[in-house]
Amino acid sequence: MSEIASLAFEDQFVRELPGDPRADNTLRQVMKACYSRVQPTAVARPELLVLVPEVCALLDLDPTITPEVTEVLAGNRVVPGMAPYAACYGGHQFGTWAGQLGDGRAITLAEVAGHDTEGNPQRWEIQLKGAGPTPYSRRADGRAVLRSSLRELVCSEAMFHLGVPTTRALSLALTGDPVQRDMLYDGNPRHEPGAVVCRVAPSFLRFGSYEIHASRDDHATLRALVRFTLERYYPQYISGDRLDIAGFLEDVMQRTAFMVAEWMRVGFVHGVMNTDNMSILGLTIDYGPYGWVEPFDLDWTPNITDASGRRYRFGNQPAVAHWNLAQLGRALAPLVDDVEPLRRVIDAFPGVFSSLHRHTALRKLGLTGHRDTGTDDETLLSGMGELLVGAEIDMTLWFRFLAEVPSGSPADRAFSILREAYYAPAELASDQRTALAAWLPTYWARVAVENIDDQERSHRMNSINPIYVPRNYLLQQVIEATEAGNRTALPELMEVLRRPYVEQPGREKFAEKRPDWARNKPGCSMLSCSS
Ligand code: AMP
Ligand code: MG
């Protein structure tokens, strides 16, 4: 375990890729470069609220909160060996090419030679978000508020413990500097506490990192970046001078399909699936106005900016991933002689996704997804979909309660167990009870084919259906408590979310369906990009 100044720093990204010759923060178009060297801007009174021990372990960092680690993770000190930079990237936002975006408030401090959770060598980028302006800040201030930084910290760690591919979070620091935000874009700006989250991933490269160079017909920088990506993260697609671009795209496509299928499994809605927020490693990145589905609703979007078009609604995430992959394919096209293989990869996405999704849906029901059972799984799954959308049903609780219903139970018995998952059980219309009664026999018949007892079925279901997820209102309560000076609510929530599949006695309040007061409260139902 080392102090932060003695970590095994590396600087491959800045050493091997073309960079911006300038090192000031003036806003500009940065050409023929993958990054600009920048320094974080110091803050007034840093206070480190959280330093995540498991993430420290990946870096071999001593998890003790010291003045030095606080200074570094709030952006007040850069230690020798660090080579801070902001990355240059572009992106399609809400379906439209937005040109250069780049790290407007994220600054990668350094790369660290550490290891993964299995102990294999792994390089990590450590990146501050909210550490001050960069050449990419456009009209904004380069800062972040506590509200959004806390949401990123909690959700990225929760996703890791849920088993969903994600970037990690090392720390959260208050800056002592207020930041002005108009959270609801209604002309009522207020000062909020500023914060810096330090996030960690093997790479923060995004689809937009490649799109920017392709959009400028800068094929030399594009090729250099793709070669760098393949050497570090996809070495199987490189042999000598030959880059297997189609193989690489296929791999990114598979990983992206898996990531989105996992989002659908746990009820996560990203909220801003712009191509600049899509990781080249298939990780969930850039936690902003995301949300967790409470009443199962494929049309739900947590992002107020998206309220009219609902492009990024829960049920549209697979289609958007497909569209985004097509943009990546287009960006990589200048590097190949024949685009047909790239086209085939993109065309394969819907099939790949639906087979993953079907498999996951069966596993959520305690069924094995791959065995040829000769049963009609489509009827089973579409019937389940209709049930879930037919009434306001809490997705998380419904699957947990279904695991407790004894096989073969009639609808009334089942309903008495599932009841608490319904938002209005008393008014539950008789047609919904009838729908449950119609679906259950199909389910019990399918369970019988599986030849498992109830204990095995509930064990399977409870290891894939979480009981604790970062519900929007739980996060909002912790944000309000932390803003008011409470220092125990945040660690308590993070501790619960470390074991999302295991019922924890005394933690019942974290597994309750959304209370009525939270239905329309900002932060609990609708979230803003203003962060
Ligand atoms: P996001 O929607 O958070 O993925 O951000 C889209 C773009 O806006 C990225 O280029 C961000 O770096 C930039 N951005 C967002 N918020 C800020 C801010 N407060 N200061 C500077 N740039 C920002
Ligand atoms: Mg972003």
Coordinates of C-alpha atoms and ligand atoms in Angstrom, one line a residue:
M1 CA 0.0 0.0 0.0
S2 CA 1.4 3.3 -1.1
E3 CA 0.8 7.0 -0.4
I4 CA -0.7 8.8 -3.4
A5 CA 2.7 10.4 -4.4
S6 CA 4.3 6.9 -4.6
L7 CA 1.9 5.1 -6.9
A8 CA 3.2 3.5 -10.1
F9 CA 2.4 6.3 -12.5
E10 CA 2.5 5.9 -16.3
D11 CA 1.8 8.3 -19.1
Q12 CA 1.2 6.2 -22.2
F13 CA -1.7 8.2 -23.5
V14 CA 0.2 11.5 -23.6
R15 CA 3.5 9.9 -24.6
E16 CA 2.2 7.9 -27.5
L17 CA -0.6 9.9 -28.9
P18 CA -0.5 13.2 -30.7
G19 CA -1.3 16.1 -28.3
D20 CA -2.2 19.8 -28.5
P21 CA 1.0 21.9 -28.6
R22 CA -0.7 24.5 -26.3
A23 CA -1.1 24.0 -22.6
D24 CA -3.5 26.8 -21.6
N25 CA -7.2 26.7 -20.9
T26 CA -8.3 29.1 -23.6
L27 CA -11.4 27.7 -25.4
R28 CA -10.4 26.5 -28.9
Q29 CA -10.8 23.9 -31.6
V30 CA -8.0 21.4 -31.0
M31 CA -6.9 19.9 -34.2
K32 CA -4.8 16.8 -35.0
A33 CA -4.6 15.9 -31.3
C34 CA -6.2 13.4 -28.9
Y35 CA -5.7 15.6 -25.8
S36 CA -4.6 18.9 -24.3
R37 CA -2.3 19.1 -21.3
V38 CA -4.1 21.0 -18.5
Q39 CA -3.8 21.5 -14.8
P40 CA -6.7 21.2 -12.3
T41 CA -7.8 24.5 -10.8
A42 CA -7.3 24.7 -7.0
V43 CA -10.3 24.8 -4.7
A44 CA -10.9 26.7 -1.4
R45 CA -11.5 24.1 1.3
P46 CA -11.3 20.5 0.2
E47 CA -13.0 17.9 2.4
L48 CA -12.7 14.2 1.3
L49 CA -16.1 12.7 2.0
V50 CA -15.4 9.2 0.7
L51 CA -12.3 7.2 -0.3
V52 CA -13.5 3.8 -1.6
P53 CA -11.2 1.1 -0.1
E54 CA -11.8 -1.5 -2.9
V55 CA -10.8 1.0 -5.5
C56 CA -7.8 2.1 -3.6
A57 CA -6.8 -1.6 -3.5
L58 CA -6.8 -1.7 -7.4
L59 CA -4.3 1.1 -7.4
D60 CA -2.3 -0.1 -4.4
L61 CA -3.3 3.1 -2.7
D62 CA -3.4 3.3 1.1
P63 CA -7.1 3.9 1.9
T64 CA -6.4 6.3 4.8
I65 CA -7.7 9.8 4.3
T66 CA -4.7 12.1 4.7
P67 CA -4.3 15.8 4.0
E68 CA -2.2 14.9 1.0
V69 CA -4.6 12.5 -0.6
T70 CA -7.4 15.0 0.0
E71 CA -5.4 17.8 -1.8
V72 CA -4.6 15.6 -4.8
L73 CA -8.2 14.2 -5.2
A74 CA -9.7 17.6 -4.9
G75 CA -7.4 19.0 -7.6
N76 CA -5.2 21.1 -5.4
R77 CA -2.0 19.3 -5.9
V78 CA -0.4 17.4 -8.8
V79 CA 2.4 15.1 -7.7
P80 CA 5.5 14.3 -9.7
G81 CA 4.8 11.5 -12.2
M82 CA 1.3 12.7 -13.0
A83 CA 0.7 14.1 -16.5
P84 CA -2.7 15.7 -16.4
Y85 CA -4.7 16.1 -19.6
A86 CA -8.2 16.7 -21.0
A87 CA -9.2 14.4 -23.9
C88 CA -10.4 15.7 -27.2
Y89 CA -13.6 14.1 -28.5
G90 CA -16.8 14.8 -30.4
G91 CA -20.2 13.3 -30.4
H92 CA -23.7 12.9 -31.6
Q93 CA -26.0 14.5 -29.1
F94 CA -29.7 13.5 -29.3
G95 CA -29.0 12.2 -32.8
T96 CA -27.3 15.3 -34.2
W97 CA -23.5 15.8 -34.8
A98 CA -22.3 18.3 -32.2
G99 CA -18.7 18.7 -33.3
Q100 CA -15.9 19.0 -30.8
L101 CA -17.0 18.4 -27.2
G102 CA -14.1 17.0 -25.2
D103 CA -13.4 16.8 -21.4
G104 CA -14.9 20.1 -20.4
R105 CA -14.6 19.4 -16.7
A106 CA -12.9 16.1 -16.5
I107 CA -9.1 16.0 -16.2
T108 CA -7.2 12.7 -16.2
L109 CA -4.6 13.1 -13.5
A110 CA -2.5 10.0 -14.4
E111 CA -2.4 6.4 -15.3
V112 CA -1.5 4.0 -12.6
A113 CA -0.1 0.5 -13.1
G114 CA -2.3 -1.5 -10.7
H115 CA -4.3 -4.7 -11.0
D116 CA -7.8 -5.9 -11.5
T117 CA -10.1 -7.6 -9.0
E118 CA -8.5 -10.9 -9.8
G119 CA -5.0 -9.6 -9.2
N120 CA -3.9 -9.5 -12.9
P121 CA -1.9 -6.4 -14.0
Q122 CA -4.2 -3.6 -15.1
R123 CA -3.5 0.0 -15.9
W124 CA -6.0 2.5 -14.6
E125 CA -6.7 6.1 -15.6
I126 CA -7.6 8.2 -12.6
Q127 CA -9.7 11.1 -13.6
L128 CA -11.1 14.1 -11.7
K129 CA -14.5 15.4 -12.7
G130 CA -15.3 18.9 -11.8
A131 CA -11.7 20.0 -11.5
G132 CA -12.0 23.3 -13.4
P133 CA -12.0 24.6 -17.0
T134 CA -10.2 23.1 -19.9
P135 CA -9.9 24.1 -23.6
Y136 CA -13.1 22.0 -24.0
S137 CA -15.3 23.8 -21.4
R138 CA -17.2 25.7 -24.1
R139 CA -19.6 28.1 -22.2
A140 CA -19.5 26.1 -18.9
D141 CA -17.4 26.5 -15.8
G142 CA -15.6 23.1 -15.5
R143 CA -17.2 22.5 -12.1
A144 CA -19.6 19.9 -10.7
V145 CA -22.1 20.1 -7.8
L146 CA -22.3 17.7 -4.9
R147 CA -25.7 16.4 -6.1
S148 CA -24.4 15.0 -9.4
S149 CA -20.9 14.0 -8.1
L150 CA -22.5 12.0 -5.3
R151 CA -24.9 10.3 -7.8
E152 CA -21.9 9.3 -10.0
L153 CA -20.0 7.9 -7.0
V154 CA -22.9 5.9 -5.6
C155 CA -24.2 4.6 -8.9
S156 CA -20.9 3.5 -10.4
E157 CA -20.0 1.6 -7.3
A158 CA -23.5 0.1 -7.1
M159 CA -23.2 -1.0 -10.7
F160 CA -19.9 -2.7 -10.1
H161 CA -21.4 -4.7 -7.2
L162 CA -24.4 -5.5 -9.3
G163 CA -22.0 -7.1 -11.8
V164 CA -22.7 -4.5 -14.6
P165 CA -19.7 -3.3 -16.6
T166 CA -18.8 0.2 -15.4
T167 CA -16.2 2.7 -14.6
R168 CA -15.4 2.9 -10.9
A169 CA -15.2 5.8 -8.4
L170 CA -12.3 6.3 -6.0
S171 CA -13.4 9.3 -4.1
L172 CA -15.7 12.2 -3.5
A173 CA -14.5 15.6 -2.3
L174 CA -16.3 18.7 -1.4
T175 CA -14.5 21.8 -2.7
G176 CA -15.7 24.5 -0.4
D177 CA -16.5 26.6 -3.5
P178 CA -20.2 27.2 -4.3
V179 CA -21.3 26.5 -7.8
Q180 CA -24.3 28.1 -9.5
R181 CA -26.8 25.9 -11.3
D182 CA -30.3 26.3 -12.6
M183 CA -31.3 22.7 -11.9
L184 CA -34.7 22.8 -13.5
Y185 CA -33.8 25.3 -16.3
D186 CA -36.7 27.5 -15.0
G187 CA -34.8 30.7 -14.3
N188 CA -34.2 29.9 -10.7
P189 CA -30.4 29.3 -10.3
R190 CA -29.1 28.6 -6.8
H191 CA -25.7 28.1 -5.3
E192 CA -24.9 24.6 -4.6
P193 CA -21.9 23.0 -2.9
G194 CA -19.2 22.2 -5.4
A195 CA -17.6 18.7 -5.5
V196 CA -15.0 16.7 -7.3
V197 CA -15.4 13.0 -8.0
C198 CA -12.4 10.9 -8.9
R199 CA -13.3 8.1 -11.3
V200 CA -11.2 5.2 -12.4
A201 CA -11.3 3.0 -15.5
P202 CA -8.8 1.2 -17.8
S203 CA -9.8 3.9 -20.4
F204 CA -12.3 6.7 -20.8
L205 CA -12.1 6.5 -24.6
R206 CA -15.5 7.0 -26.2
F207 CA -17.1 6.5 -29.6
G208 CA -16.8 10.3 -29.9
S209 CA -13.0 10.0 -29.5
Y210 CA -12.9 8.4 -32.9
E211 CA -15.7 10.3 -34.5
I212 CA -14.0 13.7 -34.0
H213 CA -11.0 12.7 -36.2
A214 CA -13.1 11.1 -38.9
S215 CA -15.3 14.2 -39.0
R216 CA -12.3 16.3 -39.7
D217 CA -10.9 13.8 -42.3
D218 CA -7.8 13.5 -40.1
H219 CA -7.1 9.9 -40.9
A220 CA -3.6 9.9 -39.5
T221 CA -4.8 10.8 -35.9
L222 CA -7.7 8.4 -36.3
R223 CA -5.4 5.6 -37.2
A224 CA -2.9 6.4 -34.4
L225 CA -5.7 6.4 -31.9
V226 CA -7.2 3.1 -33.2
R227 CA -3.7 1.5 -33.1
F228 CA -3.2 2.7 -29.6
T229 CA -6.6 1.3 -28.6
L230 CA -6.0 -2.1 -30.1
E231 CA -2.5 -2.4 -28.6
R232 CA -3.7 -1.6 -25.1
Y233 CA -7.2 -3.1 -25.0
Y234 CA -7.8 -5.3 -28.0
P235 CA -4.4 -6.8 -28.9
Q236 CA -6.0 -9.8 -30.6
Y237 CA -7.0 -7.5 -33.5
I238 CA -3.6 -6.4 -34.4
S239 CA -0.9 -8.2 -36.2
G240 CA 2.2 -6.3 -37.3
D241 CA 0.9 -3.4 -39.4
R242 CA -2.5 -4.9 -40.0
L243 CA -5.4 -3.7 -37.9
D244 CA -8.5 -5.9 -37.9
I245 CA -11.0 -3.1 -37.8
A246 CA -14.1 -5.3 -38.3
G247 CA -12.9 -7.7 -35.6
F248 CA -12.5 -4.7 -33.2
L249 CA -15.9 -3.3 -34.1
E250 CA -17.5 -6.7 -33.6
D251 CA -16.0 -6.9 -30.1
V252 CA -17.2 -3.4 -29.2
M253 CA -20.6 -4.3 -30.5
Q254 CA -20.8 -7.5 -28.4
R255 CA -19.6 -5.7 -25.3
T256 CA -22.1 -2.8 -25.8
A257 CA -25.0 -5.3 -26.4
F258 CA -24.0 -7.1 -23.1
M259 CA -23.8 -3.8 -21.2
V260 CA -27.3 -2.7 -22.4
A261 CA -28.8 -6.1 -21.7
E262 CA -27.4 -5.8 -18.2
W263 CA -29.0 -2.3 -17.8
M264 CA -32.3 -3.8 -18.8
R265 CA -31.8 -6.6 -16.3
V266 CA -31.4 -4.3 -13.3
G267 CA -33.7 -1.4 -14.5
F268 CA -31.1 1.2 -15.2
V269 CA -31.8 4.1 -17.6
H270 CA -28.6 6.0 -18.6
G271 CA -30.5 9.1 -19.6
V272 CA -27.9 10.6 -22.1
M273 CA -26.8 7.9 -24.5
N274 CA -25.0 10.4 -26.7
T275 CA -22.1 8.9 -28.6
D276 CA -19.7 10.9 -26.4
N277 CA -21.0 8.9 -23.5
M278 CA -20.5 5.4 -25.0
S279 CA -17.3 3.7 -23.8
I280 CA -15.1 1.9 -26.3
L281 CA -14.6 -0.8 -23.6
G282 CA -18.4 -1.4 -23.2
L283 CA -18.4 0.2 -19.7
T284 CA -21.2 2.3 -18.3
I285 CA -19.7 5.8 -18.3
D286 CA -20.7 9.4 -17.5
Y287 CA -23.4 9.1 -14.9
G288 CA -25.6 12.1 -15.3
P289 CA -29.4 12.3 -15.3
Y290 CA -29.7 8.5 -15.1
G291 CA -32.5 6.8 -13.2
W292 CA -33.7 3.5 -11.9
V293 CA -37.0 2.1 -13.1
E294 CA -39.3 1.8 -10.2
P295 CA -42.8 1.2 -11.8
F296 CA -41.8 -0.9 -14.8
D297 CA -42.3 1.4 -17.7
L298 CA -40.5 1.0 -21.0
D299 CA -41.3 4.6 -21.9
W300 CA -39.8 6.2 -18.9
T301 CA -36.9 8.6 -19.2
P302 CA -35.4 10.3 -16.2
N303 CA -33.8 13.2 -18.2
I304 CA -35.9 16.4 -18.3
T305 CA -34.1 17.5 -21.4
D306 CA -35.4 14.3 -23.1
A307 CA -38.9 14.6 -21.9
S308 CA -40.5 15.5 -25.2
G309 CA -38.6 13.1 -27.6
R310 CA -37.9 10.4 -25.1
R311 CA -35.1 9.2 -27.2
Y312 CA -33.3 7.7 -24.2
R313 CA -36.3 6.0 -22.6
F314 CA -35.8 2.7 -20.8
G315 CA -37.1 0.5 -23.7
N316 CA -35.3 2.4 -26.4
Q317 CA -31.8 1.9 -25.0
P318 CA -31.0 -1.1 -27.3
A319 CA -32.1 0.8 -30.4
V320 CA -30.0 3.8 -29.4
A321 CA -27.0 1.5 -28.8
H322 CA -27.4 0.1 -32.3
W323 CA -27.6 3.6 -33.8
N324 CA -24.5 4.7 -31.8
L325 CA -22.6 1.7 -33.0
A326 CA -23.4 2.6 -36.5
Q327 CA -21.8 6.0 -35.9
L328 CA -18.7 4.3 -34.6
G329 CA -18.7 2.1 -37.7
R330 CA -18.9 5.1 -39.9
A331 CA -16.0 6.8 -38.0
L332 CA -13.8 3.7 -38.5
A333 CA -14.7 3.3 -42.2
P334 CA -11.9 5.5 -43.5
L335 CA -9.4 2.8 -42.2
V336 CA -10.8 0.0 -44.3
D337 CA -10.9 -0.8 -48.0
D338 CA -14.2 -2.6 -47.9
V339 CA -16.9 -1.3 -45.6
E340 CA -19.1 -4.4 -46.1
P341 CA -17.7 -6.3 -43.1
L342 CA -18.3 -3.3 -40.9
R343 CA -21.9 -3.1 -42.1
R344 CA -22.4 -6.8 -41.3
V345 CA -21.2 -6.2 -37.7
I346 CA -23.7 -3.4 -37.3
D347 CA -26.5 -5.4 -38.8
A348 CA -25.8 -8.2 -36.4
F349 CA -26.5 -6.1 -33.3
P350 CA -30.3 -6.6 -33.1
G351 CA -29.9 -10.4 -33.2
V352 CA -27.1 -10.4 -30.7
F353 CA -29.0 -8.1 -28.3
S354 CA -32.2 -10.0 -28.4
S355 CA -30.7 -13.3 -27.7
L356 CA -28.8 -11.9 -24.7
H357 CA -32.0 -10.1 -23.6
R358 CA -34.1 -13.3 -23.9
H359 CA -31.5 -15.3 -22.0
T360 CA -31.4 -12.7 -19.2
A361 CA -35.2 -12.5 -19.0
L362 CA -35.4 -16.3 -18.6
R363 CA -32.7 -16.2 -15.9
K364 CA -34.7 -13.5 -14.0
L365 CA -37.5 -16.0 -13.8
G366 CA -35.1 -18.7 -12.5
L367 CA -35.0 -20.6 -15.8
T368 CA -31.9 -21.6 -17.7
G369 CA -31.8 -19.6 -20.9
H370 CA -29.8 -21.9 -23.2
R371 CA -31.2 -25.4 -22.8
D372 CA -33.5 -26.6 -25.6
T373 CA -36.6 -27.2 -23.6
G374 CA -38.9 -27.4 -26.5
T375 CA -41.1 -24.9 -24.7
D376 CA -42.6 -21.7 -26.0
D377 CA -40.4 -19.1 -24.3
E378 CA -41.7 -16.3 -26.4
T379 CA -45.2 -16.7 -25.1
L380 CA -43.9 -16.9 -21.5
L381 CA -41.8 -13.7 -21.9
S382 CA -44.3 -11.6 -23.8
G383 CA -46.9 -12.5 -21.3
M384 CA -44.6 -11.4 -18.5
G385 CA -44.0 -8.1 -20.4
E386 CA -47.7 -7.5 -20.7
L387 CA -48.2 -8.2 -17.0
L388 CA -45.5 -5.8 -16.0
V389 CA -46.7 -2.9 -18.1
G390 CA -50.4 -3.6 -17.3
A391 CA -50.2 -2.1 -13.8
E392 CA -47.8 0.0 -11.8
I393 CA -45.5 -2.7 -10.6
D394 CA -42.1 -2.1 -8.9
M395 CA -39.7 -4.0 -11.1
T396 CA -37.1 -4.8 -8.5
L397 CA -39.6 -6.0 -5.8
W398 CA -41.8 -8.0 -8.2
F399 CA -38.9 -10.3 -9.2
R400 CA -37.8 -10.7 -5.6
F401 CA -41.3 -11.6 -4.5
L402 CA -42.0 -13.9 -7.4
A403 CA -39.0 -16.0 -6.1
E404 CA -41.0 -16.5 -2.9
V405 CA -44.2 -17.8 -4.6
P406 CA -44.4 -21.6 -4.3
S407 CA -44.5 -23.3 -7.7
G408 CA -48.0 -24.2 -8.8
S409 CA -49.6 -21.5 -6.6
P410 CA -52.9 -20.2 -8.0
A411 CA -53.2 -16.5 -8.8
D412 CA -54.8 -15.4 -5.4
R413 CA -52.0 -17.0 -3.4
A414 CA -49.4 -15.5 -5.7
F415 CA -51.0 -12.1 -5.6
S416 CA -50.9 -12.1 -1.8
I417 CA -47.2 -12.5 -2.0
L418 CA -46.6 -10.1 -4.9
R419 CA -49.0 -7.5 -3.5
E420 CA -46.4 -5.1 -2.0
A421 CA -44.7 -4.8 -5.4
Y422 CA -47.9 -3.1 -6.8
Y423 CA -48.1 0.7 -6.4
A424 CA -51.9 0.5 -6.0
P425 CA -52.7 -3.0 -4.9
A426 CA -56.2 -2.2 -3.5
E427 CA -57.4 -0.8 -6.8
L428 CA -55.8 -3.5 -8.8
A429 CA -58.3 -4.1 -11.6
S430 CA -59.7 -7.5 -12.0
D431 CA -58.3 -7.7 -15.6
Q432 CA -54.8 -7.5 -14.1
R433 CA -55.6 -10.3 -11.7
T434 CA -57.0 -12.2 -14.6
A435 CA -53.8 -11.5 -16.5
L436 CA -51.7 -12.9 -13.6
A437 CA -54.0 -15.9 -13.5
A438 CA -53.5 -16.5 -17.2
W439 CA -49.7 -16.2 -17.1
L440 CA -48.9 -18.2 -14.0
P441 CA -49.8 -21.7 -15.4
T442 CA -47.4 -21.0 -18.4
Y443 CA -44.7 -20.1 -15.9
W444 CA -45.3 -23.1 -13.6
A445 CA -45.3 -25.4 -16.6
R446 CA -41.9 -24.0 -17.7
V447 CA -40.6 -24.3 -14.1
A448 CA -41.6 -27.9 -14.1
V449 CA -39.6 -28.6 -17.3
E450 CA -36.6 -27.2 -15.5
N451 CA -37.0 -29.9 -12.8
I452 CA -35.9 -27.7 -9.9
D453 CA -37.4 -27.2 -6.5
D454 CA -38.5 -23.9 -5.1
Q455 CA -35.4 -23.4 -3.1
E456 CA -33.2 -23.8 -6.1
R457 CA -35.5 -21.5 -8.2
S458 CA -35.5 -18.7 -5.5
H459 CA -31.7 -19.1 -5.1
R460 CA -31.2 -18.6 -8.9
M461 CA -33.6 -15.7 -9.0
N462 CA -32.1 -13.9 -6.0
S463 CA -28.7 -14.1 -7.4
I464 CA -29.7 -12.2 -10.6
N465 CA -32.5 -10.0 -9.4
P466 CA -31.1 -7.4 -6.9
I467 CA -33.1 -6.3 -3.9
Y468 CA -31.2 -3.1 -3.3
V469 CA -30.6 -0.6 -6.2
P470 CA -29.9 3.1 -5.9
R471 CA -33.5 4.2 -6.2
N472 CA -33.8 7.8 -7.3
Y473 CA -35.5 8.9 -4.0
L474 CA -32.9 7.2 -1.8
L475 CA -30.1 9.1 -3.6
Q476 CA -32.1 12.3 -3.2
Q477 CA -32.5 11.8 0.5
V478 CA -28.7 11.1 0.9
I479 CA -27.9 14.2 -1.2
E480 CA -30.1 16.4 1.0
A481 CA -28.7 14.9 4.2
T482 CA -25.1 15.4 3.0
E483 CA -25.8 18.9 1.9
A484 CA -27.1 19.5 5.4
G485 CA -23.9 18.3 7.0
N486 CA -24.8 14.7 7.7
R487 CA -21.7 12.5 7.2
T488 CA -23.2 9.0 7.9
A489 CA -26.0 8.7 5.3
L490 CA -23.7 8.4 2.3
P491 CA -21.4 5.6 3.7
E492 CA -24.5 3.8 5.0
L493 CA -26.2 3.8 1.5
M494 CA -22.9 2.7 -0.2
E495 CA -22.5 -0.1 2.4
V496 CA -26.0 -1.5 1.6
L497 CA -25.3 -1.3 -2.1
R498 CA -22.1 -3.4 -1.8
R499 CA -24.3 -6.5 -1.4
P500 CA -27.3 -5.8 -3.6
Y501 CA -28.5 -9.4 -3.9
V502 CA -28.4 -10.3 -0.2
E503 CA -31.2 -9.4 2.2
Q504 CA -29.7 -7.3 5.0
P505 CA -31.6 -7.4 8.3
G506 CA -32.3 -3.8 9.6
R507 CA -31.9 -2.4 6.1
E508 CA -35.5 -2.8 5.0
K509 CA -36.0 0.9 4.3
F510 CA -33.5 0.6 1.4
A511 CA -35.7 -2.0 -0.3
E512 CA -39.0 -0.2 -0.2
K513 CA -40.9 0.9 -3.2
R514 CA -40.9 4.6 -4.0
P515 CA -43.0 6.5 -1.5
D516 CA -45.9 8.6 -2.8
W517 CA -44.2 11.9 -1.9
A518 CA -41.3 11.1 -4.3
R519 CA -43.6 10.5 -7.3
N520 CA -43.1 14.0 -8.8
K521 CA -40.4 15.5 -6.7
P522 CA -37.3 16.8 -8.7
G523 CA -34.4 14.5 -8.3
C524 CA -36.7 11.6 -7.5
S525 CA -38.6 11.3 -10.8
M526 CA -37.1 13.7 -13.3
L527 CA -33.5 14.8 -13.4
S528 CA -31.6 17.5 -15.1
C529 CA -28.4 17.5 -17.1
S530 CA -27.5 20.7 -15.2
S531 CA -24.9 19.2 -12.9
Ligands
AMP1 P1 -22.3 15.3 -20.5 O1 -23.7 15.5 -21.0 O2 -22.1 15.4 -19.0 O3 -21.8 14.0 -21.1 O4 -21.5 16.5 -21.1 C1 -21.5 16.8 -22.5 C2 -20.3 17.8 -22.7 O5 -20.4 19.0 -22.0 C3 -18.9 17.2 -22.4 O6 -18.0 17.7 -23.3 C4 -18.7 17.8 -21.0 O7 -17.3 17.9 -20.7 C5 -19.3 19.2 -21.2 N1 -19.7 19.7 -19.9 C6 -20.8 19.4 -19.1 N2 -20.8 20.1 -18.0 C7 -19.8 20.9 -18.0 C8 -19.3 22.0 -17.1 N3 -19.9 22.3 -16.0 N4 -18.2 22.6 -17.5 C9 -17.6 22.3 -18.6 N5 -18.0 21.4 -19.5 C10 -19.1 20.7 -19.2
MG2 MG -20.2 13.1 -21.2

